[in-house]
CSV table of C-alpha atoms and ligand atoms in Angstrom, one decimal:
chain,number,residue,atom,x,y,z
A,1,MET,CA,-18.7,12.6,22.2
A,2,ASN,CA,-22.7,11.8,22.3
A,3,TYR,CA,-23.1,11.3,18.2
A,4,ASP,CA,-22.7,8.2,16.0
A,5,VAL,CA,-20.5,8.9,13.3
A,6,THR,CA,-21.3,7.6,9.6
A,7,ILE,CA,-18.4,8.2,7.0
A,8,GLY,CA,-19.2,6.8,3.3
A,9,LEU,CA,-16.1,6.9,1.0
A,10,GLU,CA,-16.0,7.3,-2.7
A,11,VAL,CA,-12.5,6.5,-4.5
A,12,HIS,CA,-11.6,7.7,-8.0
A,13,ALA,CA,-8.8,5.8,-9.2
A,14,GLN,CA,-7.0,6.3,-12.9
A,15,LEU,CA,-6.8,2.9,-14.7
A,16,ALA,CA,-3.2,2.0,-16.3
A,17,THR,CA,-4.4,1.9,-20.0
A,18,ASN,CA,-1.8,3.4,-22.4
A,19,THR,CA,-4.5,5.6,-23.7
A,20,LYS,CA,-7.2,7.1,-23.0
A,21,ALA,CA,-11.2,6.0,-22.7
A,22,TRP,CA,-12.2,7.3,-25.9
A,23,CYS,CA,-9.7,7.9,-28.2
A,24,ASN,CA,-6.1,6.8,-29.5
A,25,CYS,CA,-4.4,9.6,-27.3
A,26,ALA,CA,-1.6,8.6,-25.0
A,27,ILE,CA,-1.3,8.9,-21.1
A,28,GLU,CA,1.8,10.5,-20.2
A,29,THR,CA,1.9,12.0,-16.8
A,30,TYR,CA,4.9,14.3,-17.6
A,31,ALA,CA,4.2,15.1,-21.1
A,32,GLU,CA,4.4,18.8,-22.6
A,33,GLU,CA,1.0,20.5,-21.5
A,34,ASN,CA,-1.5,20.0,-24.2
A,35,THR,CA,0.4,17.7,-26.6
A,36,LYS,CA,-1.6,14.6,-25.7
A,37,VAL,CA,-4.9,15.9,-27.2
A,38,CYS,CA,-7.1,15.0,-30.0
A,39,GLU,CA,-10.6,16.3,-31.5
A,40,VAL,CA,-12.1,13.7,-29.3
A,41,CYS,CA,-10.9,14.5,-26.1
A,42,SER,CA,-11.1,18.1,-26.6
A,43,GLY,CA,-14.5,17.9,-27.2
A,44,GLN,CA,-14.7,19.2,-30.8
A,45,PRO,CA,-18.0,19.3,-32.6
A,46,GLY,CA,-19.1,16.2,-34.8
A,47,THR,CA,-16.2,13.8,-32.9
A,48,LEU,CA,-17.5,10.6,-31.7
A,49,PRO,CA,-15.8,8.3,-28.6
A,50,VAL,CA,-14.8,4.9,-29.0
A,51,LEU,CA,-14.5,2.9,-26.3
A,52,ASN,CA,-11.5,1.8,-24.6
A,53,GLU,CA,-12.1,-2.2,-24.6
A,54,ARG,CA,-8.9,-2.8,-21.8
A,55,ALA,CA,-10.4,0.0,-19.8
A,56,ARG,CA,-13.5,-1.8,-19.6
A,57,ASN,CA,-11.9,-5.4,-18.7
A,58,PHE,CA,-10.0,-3.3,-15.9
A,59,ALA,CA,-13.4,-2.3,-14.1
A,60,VAL,CA,-14.6,-5.6,-14.4
A,61,SER,CA,-11.5,-7.4,-13.1
A,62,LEU,CA,-11.6,-5.1,-10.0
A,63,GLY,CA,-15.4,-5.9,-9.8
A,64,LEU,CA,-14.5,-9.7,-9.2
A,65,ALA,CA,-11.4,-8.7,-7.1
A,66,THR,CA,-14.2,-7.1,-4.6
A,67,ASP,CA,-17.3,-9.8,-5.2
A,68,CYS,CA,-19.2,-7.7,-6.9
A,69,LYS,CA,-22.1,-8.7,-9.1
A,70,ILE,CA,-21.1,-7.9,-13.0
A,71,ASN,CA,-23.9,-6.2,-15.1
A,72,ASN,CA,-23.9,-7.9,-18.5
A,73,LEU,CA,-25.4,-4.7,-19.8
A,74,SER,CA,-24.7,-1.4,-18.9
A,75,TYR,CA,-24.7,2.5,-20.0
A,76,PHE,CA,-23.1,5.6,-20.0
A,77,ASP,CA,-24.5,8.8,-19.3
A,78,ARG,CA,-23.7,12.5,-19.4
A,79,LYS,CA,-23.2,14.4,-16.1
A,80,ASN,CA,-23.1,18.2,-17.0
A,81,TYR,CA,-21.3,20.7,-15.6
A,82,PHE,CA,-19.4,23.7,-16.8
A,83,TYR,CA,-16.1,23.8,-15.7
A,84,PRO,CA,-12.9,25.1,-17.8
A,85,ASP,CA,-11.3,22.2,-18.0
A,86,LEU,CA,-14.1,20.1,-18.8
A,87,PRO,CA,-13.8,20.8,-22.7
A,88,LYS,CA,-17.3,18.8,-23.6
A,89,GLY,CA,-19.4,20.4,-21.0
A,90,TYR,CA,-20.0,17.1,-19.8
A,91,GLN,CA,-18.6,14.0,-18.2
A,92,ILE,CA,-19.1,10.6,-19.6
A,93,THR,CA,-20.1,8.5,-16.3
A,94,GLN,CA,-22.6,6.0,-15.6
A,95,PHE,CA,-25.8,7.0,-13.6
A,96,GLU,CA,-28.3,4.3,-14.2
A,97,VAL,CA,-26.7,1.2,-14.5
A,98,PRO,CA,-23.0,0.8,-13.3
A,99,VAL,CA,-20.9,-2.1,-14.8
A,100,CYS,CA,-20.3,-3.5,-11.0
A,101,GLU,CA,-22.5,-3.4,-8.2
A,102,ASP,CA,-22.8,-4.6,-4.7
A,103,GLY,CA,-19.5,-6.0,-3.6
A,104,PHE,CA,-17.9,-5.6,-0.3
A,105,LEU,CA,-13.9,-5.3,0.9
A,106,GLU,CA,-13.0,-7.4,4.1
A,107,LEU,CA,-10.8,-5.5,6.6
A,108,SER,CA,-8.6,-7.2,9.2
A,109,LEU,CA,-8.7,-4.8,12.2
A,110,GLU,CA,-5.9,-4.2,14.4
A,111,ASP,CA,-8.0,-5.6,17.4
A,112,GLY,CA,-8.1,-9.1,15.6
A,113,THR,CA,-11.7,-8.5,14.6
A,114,ASN,CA,-12.6,-8.4,11.0
A,115,LYS,CA,-15.5,-6.1,9.0
A,116,LYS,CA,-17.1,-6.5,5.8
A,117,ILE,CA,-17.2,-2.5,4.3
A,118,GLY,CA,-19.8,-2.7,1.4
A,119,ILE,CA,-19.1,-1.5,-2.0
A,120,GLU,CA,-22.4,-0.2,-3.7
A,121,ARG,CA,-21.0,0.6,-7.2
A,122,ILE,CA,-17.9,0.7,-9.6
A,123,GLN,CA,-18.7,2.8,-12.2
A,124,MET,CA,-16.2,3.7,-15.7
A,125,GLU,CA,-15.9,7.3,-16.2
A,126,GLU,CA,-13.5,9.6,-17.7
A,127,ASP,CA,-11.2,12.4,-16.1
A,128,THR,CA,-10.8,16.1,-16.7
A,129,GLY,CA,-8.1,18.9,-18.0
A,130,LYS,CA,-6.1,20.0,-15.1
A,131,SER,CA,-6.0,24.0,-14.2
A,132,THR,CA,-3.3,25.5,-13.1
A,133,HIS,CA,-3.8,29.0,-11.4
A,134,GLU,CA,-1.5,31.6,-11.4
A,135,GLY,CA,-2.5,35.2,-10.3
A,136,LYS,CA,-5.4,36.5,-11.9
A,137,SER,CA,-5.1,34.0,-15.1
A,138,SER,CA,-5.9,30.1,-15.3
A,139,LEU,CA,-3.9,27.9,-17.5
A,140,ILE,CA,-5.5,24.7,-18.9
A,141,ASN,CA,-3.5,21.6,-19.7
A,142,LEU,CA,-5.8,18.8,-21.5
A,143,ASN,CA,-3.3,15.9,-21.4
A,144,ARG,CA,-5.2,14.2,-19.0
A,145,ALA,CA,-9.1,14.8,-20.3
A,146,GLY,CA,-10.3,11.8,-21.1
A,147,THR,CA,-8.3,9.6,-18.8
A,148,PRO,CA,-10.4,6.6,-17.6
A,149,LEU,CA,-11.7,6.1,-14.0
A,150,VAL,CA,-13.3,3.6,-11.9
A,151,GLU,CA,-15.5,5.4,-9.4
A,152,ILE,CA,-15.9,3.1,-6.3
A,153,VAL,CA,-18.7,4.0,-4.6
A,154,GLY,CA,-18.5,2.4,-0.8
A,155,ARG,CA,-21.5,1.9,1.3
A,156,PRO,CA,-22.0,4.7,4.5
A,157,HIS,CA,-20.6,1.3,6.9
A,158,ILE,CA,-17.3,3.2,8.0
A,159,LYS,CA,-17.1,4.3,11.8
A,160,ASN,CA,-14.2,6.2,12.0
A,161,ALA,CA,-10.8,7.1,10.6
A,162,VAL,CA,-8.8,4.0,11.6
A,163,GLU,CA,-11.7,1.9,9.3
A,164,ALA,CA,-11.6,4.6,7.0
A,165,VAL,CA,-7.4,4.2,6.4
A,166,ALA,CA,-8.1,0.3,6.5
A,167,TYR,CA,-10.6,0.3,4.0
A,168,LEU,CA,-8.4,3.0,1.1
A,169,LYS,CA,-5.2,0.8,2.0
A,170,LYS,CA,-7.1,-2.8,1.8
A,171,LEU,CA,-8.6,-1.1,-2.0
A,172,HIS,CA,-5.4,0.4,-3.0
A,173,SER,CA,-3.5,-2.8,-2.6
A,174,ILE,CA,-6.0,-4.8,-4.8
A,175,LEU,CA,-5.9,-2.0,-7.3
A,176,THR,CA,-2.0,-2.3,-7.4
A,177,TYR,CA,-2.4,-6.0,-7.3
A,178,LEU,CA,-4.5,-6.5,-10.4
A,179,GLY,CA,-2.6,-3.9,-12.2
A,180,VAL,CA,-5.6,-2.4,-13.2
A,181,SER,CA,-4.0,1.1,-11.4
A,182,ASP,CA,-0.4,1.9,-10.6
A,183,GLY,CA,-2.2,3.9,-7.4
A,184,ASN,CA,0.0,6.7,-7.7
A,185,LEU,CA,-1.3,9.1,-4.7
A,186,GLN,CA,1.3,11.7,-5.4
A,187,GLU,CA,0.2,12.1,-9.1
A,188,GLY,CA,-3.7,12.1,-8.0
A,189,ASN,CA,-4.3,8.5,-9.3
A,190,PHE,CA,-5.9,7.3,-6.3
A,191,ARG,CA,-8.2,10.2,-4.6
A,192,CYS,CA,-10.8,9.9,-2.0
A,193,ASP,CA,-14.1,11.8,-1.4
A,194,VAL,CA,-15.3,11.6,2.3
A,195,ASN,CA,-18.6,12.0,3.0
A,196,ILE,CA,-19.5,12.3,7.0
A,197,SER,CA,-22.5,13.0,9.0
A,198,LEU,CA,-23.1,13.0,12.5
A,199,ALA,CA,-26.4,11.5,14.5
A,200,PRO,CA,-27.7,11.6,17.9
A,201,LYS,CA,-26.1,8.3,19.5
A,202,GLY,CA,-28.6,5.5,18.9
A,203,SER,CA,-30.5,7.5,16.3
A,204,THR,CA,-32.0,5.5,13.8
A,205,LYS,CA,-31.9,8.6,11.0
A,206,LEU,CA,-28.7,9.7,9.7
A,207,GLY,CA,-27.5,13.3,10.0
A,208,THR,CA,-26.8,15.8,7.7
A,209,ARG,CA,-23.7,14.8,5.4
A,210,THR,CA,-20.9,16.9,4.2
A,211,GLU,CA,-18.6,15.6,1.2
A,212,THR,CA,-15.1,16.5,1.2
A,213,LYS,CA,-13.3,16.6,-2.2
A,214,ASN,CA,-10.4,15.1,-3.6
A,215,LEU,CA,-8.0,13.8,-0.9
A,216,ASN,CA,-4.9,12.2,-2.1
A,217,SER,CA,-3.0,10.7,0.9
A,218,PHE,CA,-4.1,8.0,3.5
A,219,ARG,CA,-2.9,10.9,6.1
A,220,SER,CA,-4.9,13.6,5.1
A,221,VAL,CA,-8.2,11.5,5.1
A,222,GLU,CA,-7.4,10.6,8.6
A,223,ARG,CA,-6.6,14.3,9.9
A,224,LEU,CA,-9.7,15.5,7.5
A,225,ILE,CA,-12.1,13.1,9.2
A,226,ALA,CA,-10.9,13.8,12.6
A,227,ILE,CA,-11.4,17.7,12.1
A,228,GLU,CA,-14.5,17.1,10.4
A,229,ILE,CA,-16.2,15.3,13.3
A,230,GLU,CA,-15.3,17.7,15.5
A,231,ARG,CA,-16.6,20.7,13.5
A,232,GLN,CA,-19.8,19.0,13.1
A,233,ALA,CA,-20.1,18.0,16.7
A,234,LYS,CA,-19.4,21.7,17.6
A,235,ILE,CA,-22.4,22.9,15.7
A,236,LEU,CA,-24.9,20.5,16.9
A,237,ASP,CA,-23.8,21.0,20.5
A,238,SER,CA,-24.6,24.7,19.9
A,239,GLY,CA,-28.2,23.5,18.7
A,240,LYS,CA,-27.5,24.6,15.0
A,241,LYS,CA,-27.8,22.6,12.0
A,242,VAL,CA,-25.0,20.9,9.7
A,243,ILE,CA,-25.6,22.5,6.2
A,244,GLN,CA,-25.3,19.7,3.3
A,245,GLN,CA,-22.1,21.3,1.7
A,246,THR,CA,-18.8,20.2,-0.8
A,247,LEU,CA,-15.9,20.7,1.0
A,248,GLY,CA,-12.2,20.9,0.4
A,249,PHE,CA,-9.3,20.5,2.9
A,250,ASP,CA,-6.3,22.3,2.8
A,251,VAL,CA,-3.7,19.9,3.8
A,252,ASP,CA,-0.6,22.6,4.4
A,253,THR,CA,-3.4,24.4,6.8
A,254,ALA,CA,-5.3,21.8,8.2
A,255,GLU,CA,-8.4,24.0,6.9
A,256,ILE,CA,-11.4,23.1,5.8
A,257,LYS,CA,-13.2,25.3,2.7
A,258,VAL,CA,-16.5,25.2,1.3
A,259,LEU,CA,-16.8,24.7,-2.5
A,260,ARG,CA,-20.1,24.9,-2.7
A,261,THR,CA,-23.3,24.6,-1.0
A,262,LYS,CA,-25.8,21.5,-1.6
A,263,SER,CA,-25.0,19.4,-4.9
A,264,ASP,CA,-27.8,16.8,-5.5
A,265,ALA,CA,-27.6,14.4,-8.3
A,266,HIS,CA,-30.3,16.5,-10.0
A,267,ASP,CA,-28.2,19.2,-10.1
A,268,TYR,CA,-26.1,17.9,-13.0
A,269,ARG,CA,-29.0,17.0,-15.4
A,270,TYR,CA,-27.8,13.4,-16.0
A,271,PHE,CA,-29.2,12.1,-19.1
A,272,PRO,CA,-28.1,8.8,-21.1
A,273,GLU,CA,-24.9,9.3,-23.4
A,274,PRO,CA,-26.1,9.3,-26.9
A,275,ASP,CA,-22.7,8.7,-28.6
A,276,LEU,CA,-21.9,5.6,-27.0
A,277,LEU,CA,-23.3,2.0,-27.4
A,278,PRO,CA,-24.7,0.1,-24.3
A,279,LEU,CA,-21.8,-1.4,-22.1
A,280,ILE,CA,-22.2,-5.2,-23.0
A,281,VAL,CA,-20.1,-7.8,-20.7
A,282,ASP,CA,-21.0,-11.2,-21.6
A,283,GLU,CA,-20.4,-14.1,-19.2
A,284,SER,CA,-17.7,-15.5,-21.8
A,285,LEU,CA,-15.5,-12.3,-20.9
A,286,VAL,CA,-16.3,-12.4,-17.2
A,287,ASP,CA,-15.2,-15.9,-17.4
A,288,ARG,CA,-11.8,-15.4,-19.1
A,289,LEU,CA,-11.0,-12.2,-16.9
A,290,ARG,CA,-11.9,-14.2,-13.4
A,291,THR,CA,-9.6,-17.0,-14.6
A,292,GLU,CA,-7.0,-14.1,-15.0
A,293,LEU,CA,-7.0,-12.8,-11.6
A,294,PRO,CA,-3.8,-12.9,-10.1
A,295,GLU,CA,-4.0,-14.0,-6.4
A,296,LEU,CA,-5.0,-11.4,-4.2
A,297,PRO,CA,-3.8,-10.1,-1.2
A,298,ASP,CA,-6.0,-11.9,1.6
A,299,VAL,CA,-5.0,-15.3,-0.3
A,300,LYS,CA,-1.7,-14.1,-0.2
A,301,LYS,CA,-1.5,-13.6,3.3
A,302,ASP,CA,-2.9,-16.9,4.5
A,303,ARG,CA,-0.6,-18.8,2.1
A,304,PHE,CA,2.3,-17.1,3.6
A,305,MET,CA,1.5,-17.7,6.6
A,306,LYS,CA,1.2,-21.5,5.9
A,307,THR,CA,4.1,-21.8,3.8
A,308,TYR,CA,6.6,-19.7,5.6
A,309,LYS,CA,5.2,-20.0,8.8
A,310,ILE,CA,5.0,-16.2,9.6
A,311,PRO,CA,2.7,-14.5,12.1
A,312,ALA,CA,-0.5,-13.0,11.0
A,313,TYR,CA,1.2,-9.7,11.6
A,314,ASP,CA,4.2,-10.2,9.4
A,315,ALA,CA,1.9,-11.6,6.8
A,316,ASP,CA,-0.4,-8.7,6.6
A,317,PHE,CA,2.6,-6.0,6.2
A,318,LEU,CA,4.2,-8.3,3.7
A,319,THR,CA,1.0,-8.3,1.4
A,320,SER,CA,0.2,-4.5,1.5
A,321,THR,CA,1.5,-4.3,-1.8
A,322,ARG,CA,2.4,-6.9,-4.4
A,323,SER,CA,6.2,-5.9,-5.1
A,324,LEU,CA,6.7,-6.6,-1.3
A,325,ALA,CA,4.9,-9.5,-1.2
A,326,ASP,CA,7.0,-10.4,-4.4
A,327,TYR,CA,10.3,-9.3,-2.7
A,328,PHE,CA,9.6,-11.3,0.5
A,329,GLU,CA,8.8,-14.5,-1.5
A,330,GLN,CA,11.8,-14.3,-3.5
A,331,ALA,CA,14.1,-14.3,-0.3
A,332,ALA,CA,12.4,-16.3,1.4
A,333,LYS,CA,12.9,-19.0,-1.5
A,334,LYS,CA,16.7,-18.3,-1.6
A,335,TYR,CA,16.8,-18.5,2.3
A,336,LYS,CA,18.6,-21.9,3.2
A,337,GLY,CA,18.3,-21.7,7.2
A,338,ASP,CA,15.0,-23.2,8.8
A,339,GLU,CA,13.0,-19.9,10.0
A,340,PRO,CA,11.7,-17.9,7.1
A,341,LYS,CA,10.5,-15.8,10.3
A,342,LYS,CA,14.1,-14.4,10.0
A,343,VAL,CA,13.6,-13.2,6.4
A,344,SER,CA,10.4,-11.4,7.5
A,345,ASN,CA,11.9,-9.6,10.9
A,346,TRP,CA,14.6,-8.5,8.5
A,347,ILE,CA,12.5,-6.9,6.1
A,348,MET,CA,10.4,-5.5,8.4
A,349,VAL,CA,13.1,-4.1,10.8
A,350,GLU,CA,16.5,-3.6,9.1
A,351,LEU,CA,15.2,-2.9,5.5
A,352,PHE,CA,12.4,-0.7,5.9
A,353,LYS,CA,13.9,1.4,8.8
A,354,ASN,CA,16.7,2.0,6.0
A,355,LEU,CA,14.0,2.4,3.3
A,356,ASN,CA,11.7,4.8,5.9
A,357,GLU,CA,14.6,7.2,6.3
A,358,LEU,CA,15.3,7.9,3.0
A,359,ASN,CA,11.6,7.7,1.8
A,360,LEU,CA,12.6,5.3,-0.8
A,361,PRO,CA,10.0,2.4,-1.9
A,362,ILE,CA,10.8,-1.4,-1.9
A,363,GLU,CA,11.2,-1.0,-5.8
A,364,ARG,CA,14.1,1.2,-5.3
A,365,SER,CA,15.5,-0.7,-2.5
A,366,PRO,CA,19.7,-0.9,-2.5
A,367,VAL,CA,19.5,-4.5,-1.1
A,368,SER,CA,17.6,-6.8,-3.4
A,369,SER,CA,15.8,-10.2,-2.4
A,370,ASN,CA,18.7,-12.1,-3.4
A,371,GLU,CA,21.3,-10.2,-1.3
A,372,ILE,CA,19.2,-10.1,1.8
A,373,ALA,CA,18.7,-14.1,1.3
A,374,GLU,CA,22.6,-14.4,0.7
A,375,LEU,CA,23.3,-12.6,3.9
A,376,LEU,CA,20.8,-14.7,6.2
A,377,ASN,CA,22.3,-17.8,4.5
A,378,LEU,CA,25.9,-16.8,6.0
A,379,VAL,CA,24.3,-16.6,9.4
A,380,SER,CA,22.4,-19.6,9.2
A,381,GLN,CA,25.4,-21.5,7.9
A,382,GLY,CA,27.2,-19.7,11.1
A,383,ASP,CA,29.6,-17.8,8.9
A,384,ILE,CA,28.8,-14.4,10.9
A,385,SER,CA,26.7,-13.8,13.7
A,386,GLY,CA,23.6,-12.2,14.0
A,387,LYS,CA,25.3,-9.0,15.3
A,388,MET,CA,27.6,-8.9,13.0
A,389,ALA,CA,24.9,-9.4,10.0
A,390,LYS,CA,23.3,-5.9,11.2
A,391,ASP,CA,26.9,-4.1,10.5
A,392,VAL,CA,27.1,-6.0,7.0
A,393,PHE,CA,23.9,-5.0,6.3
A,394,GLN,CA,24.0,-1.6,6.9
A,395,LYS,CA,26.8,-1.6,4.6
A,396,MET,CA,25.4,-3.5,1.9
A,397,PHE,CA,22.4,-0.7,2.0
A,398,ASP,CA,24.9,2.4,2.2
A,399,GLU,CA,27.5,0.9,-0.2
A,400,GLY,CA,25.4,-1.2,-2.7
A,401,LYS,CA,27.7,-4.2,-2.2
A,402,SER,CA,27.0,-8.1,-1.7
A,403,ALA,CA,26.9,-9.4,1.8
A,404,SER,CA,29.9,-11.7,0.8
A,405,GLN,CA,31.9,-8.7,-0.4
A,406,VAL,CA,31.5,-6.6,2.5
A,407,VAL,CA,31.9,-9.7,5.4
A,408,GLU,CA,35.5,-10.5,3.0
A,409,GLU,CA,36.4,-6.7,3.5
A,410,LEU,CA,35.7,-6.3,6.8
A,411,GLY,CA,37.4,-9.6,7.5
A,412,LEU,CA,34.3,-10.6,9.4
A,413,LYS,CA,34.3,-14.2,8.7
A,414,GLN,CA,33.7,-16.1,11.6
A,415,ILE,CA,36.6,-18.6,12.7
A,416,SER,CA,35.1,-21.9,12.5
A,417,ASP,CA,38.2,-24.3,12.1
A,418,SER,CA,38.4,-25.8,15.4
A,419,GLY,CA,42.5,-26.2,15.2
A,420,GLU,CA,42.7,-22.4,15.5
A,421,ILE,CA,39.9,-22.1,18.4
A,422,GLU,CA,41.9,-24.9,19.9
A,423,THR,CA,44.8,-23.0,19.9
A,424,ILE,CA,42.9,-19.8,21.5
A,425,VAL,CA,41.6,-22.0,24.0
A,426,GLU,CA,45.0,-23.3,25.3
A,427,ASN,CA,46.6,-19.8,25.6
A,428,ILE,CA,43.2,-18.5,27.7
A,429,ILE,CA,43.8,-21.5,30.0
A,430,LYS,CA,47.2,-21.2,30.5
A,431,ASN,CA,47.0,-17.4,31.4
A,432,ASN,CA,44.2,-17.9,33.9
A,433,SER,CA,45.3,-20.7,35.9
A,434,SER,CA,43.9,-19.6,39.3
A,435,GLU,CA,40.0,-19.2,37.6
A,436,VAL,CA,40.9,-22.9,36.3
A,437,THR,CA,41.8,-24.2,39.7
A,438,ARG,CA,38.6,-22.3,41.1
A,439,TYR,CA,36.3,-23.4,38.1
A,440,GLU,CA,37.5,-27.3,38.5
A,441,ASN,CA,37.3,-26.7,42.4
A,442,GLY,CA,33.4,-26.5,41.5
A,443,GLU,CA,32.9,-22.8,40.9
A,444,LYS,CA,31.2,-23.6,37.5
A,445,LYS,CA,29.7,-20.1,36.7
A,446,LEU,CA,33.0,-19.2,35.6
A,447,PHE,CA,32.5,-21.0,32.5
A,448,GLY,CA,31.2,-18.0,31.3
A,449,PHE,CA,34.4,-15.8,31.9
A,450,PHE,CA,36.1,-18.6,29.8
A,451,VAL,CA,34.2,-17.9,26.6
A,452,GLY,CA,34.2,-14.6,26.9
A,453,GLN,CA,37.9,-14.7,26.9
A,454,VAL,CA,37.9,-16.7,23.9
A,455,MET,CA,35.6,-14.5,22.3
A,456,LYS,CA,37.6,-11.6,22.8
A,457,ALA,CA,41.1,-13.2,21.6
A,458,SER,CA,39.5,-13.5,18.8
A,459,ARG,CA,38.1,-10.5,18.3
A,460,GLY,CA,34.5,-11.8,18.5
A,461,GLN,CA,35.1,-13.9,15.2
A,462,ALA,CA,35.1,-17.7,17.0
A,463,ASN,CA,32.2,-19.4,16.3
A,464,PRO,CA,30.5,-19.5,19.8
A,465,LYS,CA,29.1,-23.0,19.4
A,466,LEU,CA,32.5,-24.3,18.9
A,467,VAL,CA,34.1,-22.3,21.7
A,468,ASN,CA,31.6,-24.1,24.2
A,469,GLU,CA,32.1,-27.2,22.9
A,470,LEU,CA,36.1,-27.0,22.9
A,471,LEU,CA,35.9,-25.3,26.6
A,472,LYS,CA,33.7,-28.3,28.0
A,473,LYS,CA,36.0,-30.8,26.3
A,474,ARG,CA,39.1,-29.0,28.0
A,475,LEU,CA,37.9,-27.9,31.1
A,476,LYS,CA,37.3,-31.0,33.9
B,1,LIG,ZN1,-7.3,12.1,-27.5
B,2,LIG,MN1,-16.9,10.6,-10.4
């Protein structure tokens, strides 16, 4: 490729408030169509919006968590456009001065390096209703109209799809750690617009960009970036120019379609929203929200590495969502063995293999953090072997039983009674007298043979450490 790629991402995240941004209508994703609607959010003449303070606090918390400057005074503006699911004929947003500005996210990339991606601004705004197209007619549901959003405008510091996905995952995890958004991708509560431009390698000027709207999975962002880079490179290779366009991406067919050609800020005839007061965020509110911030993923990651002595890779994986981090930490606290790394291994390998097969999130794991800790305690106490633990775990996951229940049912408990093992050892020695003679004449590698025989006779249940000790004592 003869081009430098520049990518900038804009994310819209739905704020997890109970009610809408400017009215008291409840936010309920699955409510019957047009039942969560009032005069305000359906844009009736003469109604006035009143700001939801919780939404404001959420936006400020996000700004603090992403190292933004918080503006003590910011403003709402109207972005005018006509669309059937936008009943007022404009969207209330922030244009001139947003509530938060000039922050960054730090990514830890797979090659072990870190990269800062700038955040230009975080603005408060509202969502539209939802149109459903059926044949020649369209249906409008206004339940979502007026739902509070934050738009997080990233700086064009991203060079490829890997960085783009890492940025989105990081932002998603911060939003969910804060509880500011549920981050539900399927519902479109976290969606992304991707700006891409190509310029000749080494060029100081950016190329013409396209903006692809409303991608709602990490995977689709990754695919869109690959396809759009290739499309633009082909155009430039043939000597033509990329046109500034707003695009849509069909995830099923991987097709890019043109939504509209050129849309600049002036197309929207922005002007100050006269119905809302300026947004005041005084320092005492900023201080209070700062002290209320929870432990964020990066800090948690470092703490996990130190407290539980797990490698960076594990800590990164385990802190990717707050629920997963809580799951690990609860299990690690209940675990009585001396290698917490075992806990992270079991979660990352056995548990996730099973969860992924059924497409289950950690919140719905059939094996709880207490139960996985109980299983690992049985291993560290020598009650069952690590190998048996895998079978026990599978039954726990499939049948929803506890570790001790499964161990009992399968009769798997390790034999740690030395009397019982001694009897087996005696029998093995009696029945293998020629091997005993050879061993005692110096063929020491036969020791493994005796261990194997004892384990076999105990159906794998004898405690291997005890078997070794007793055999050593018995054989000269
Ligand atoms: Zn309403
Ligand atoms: Mn927006």
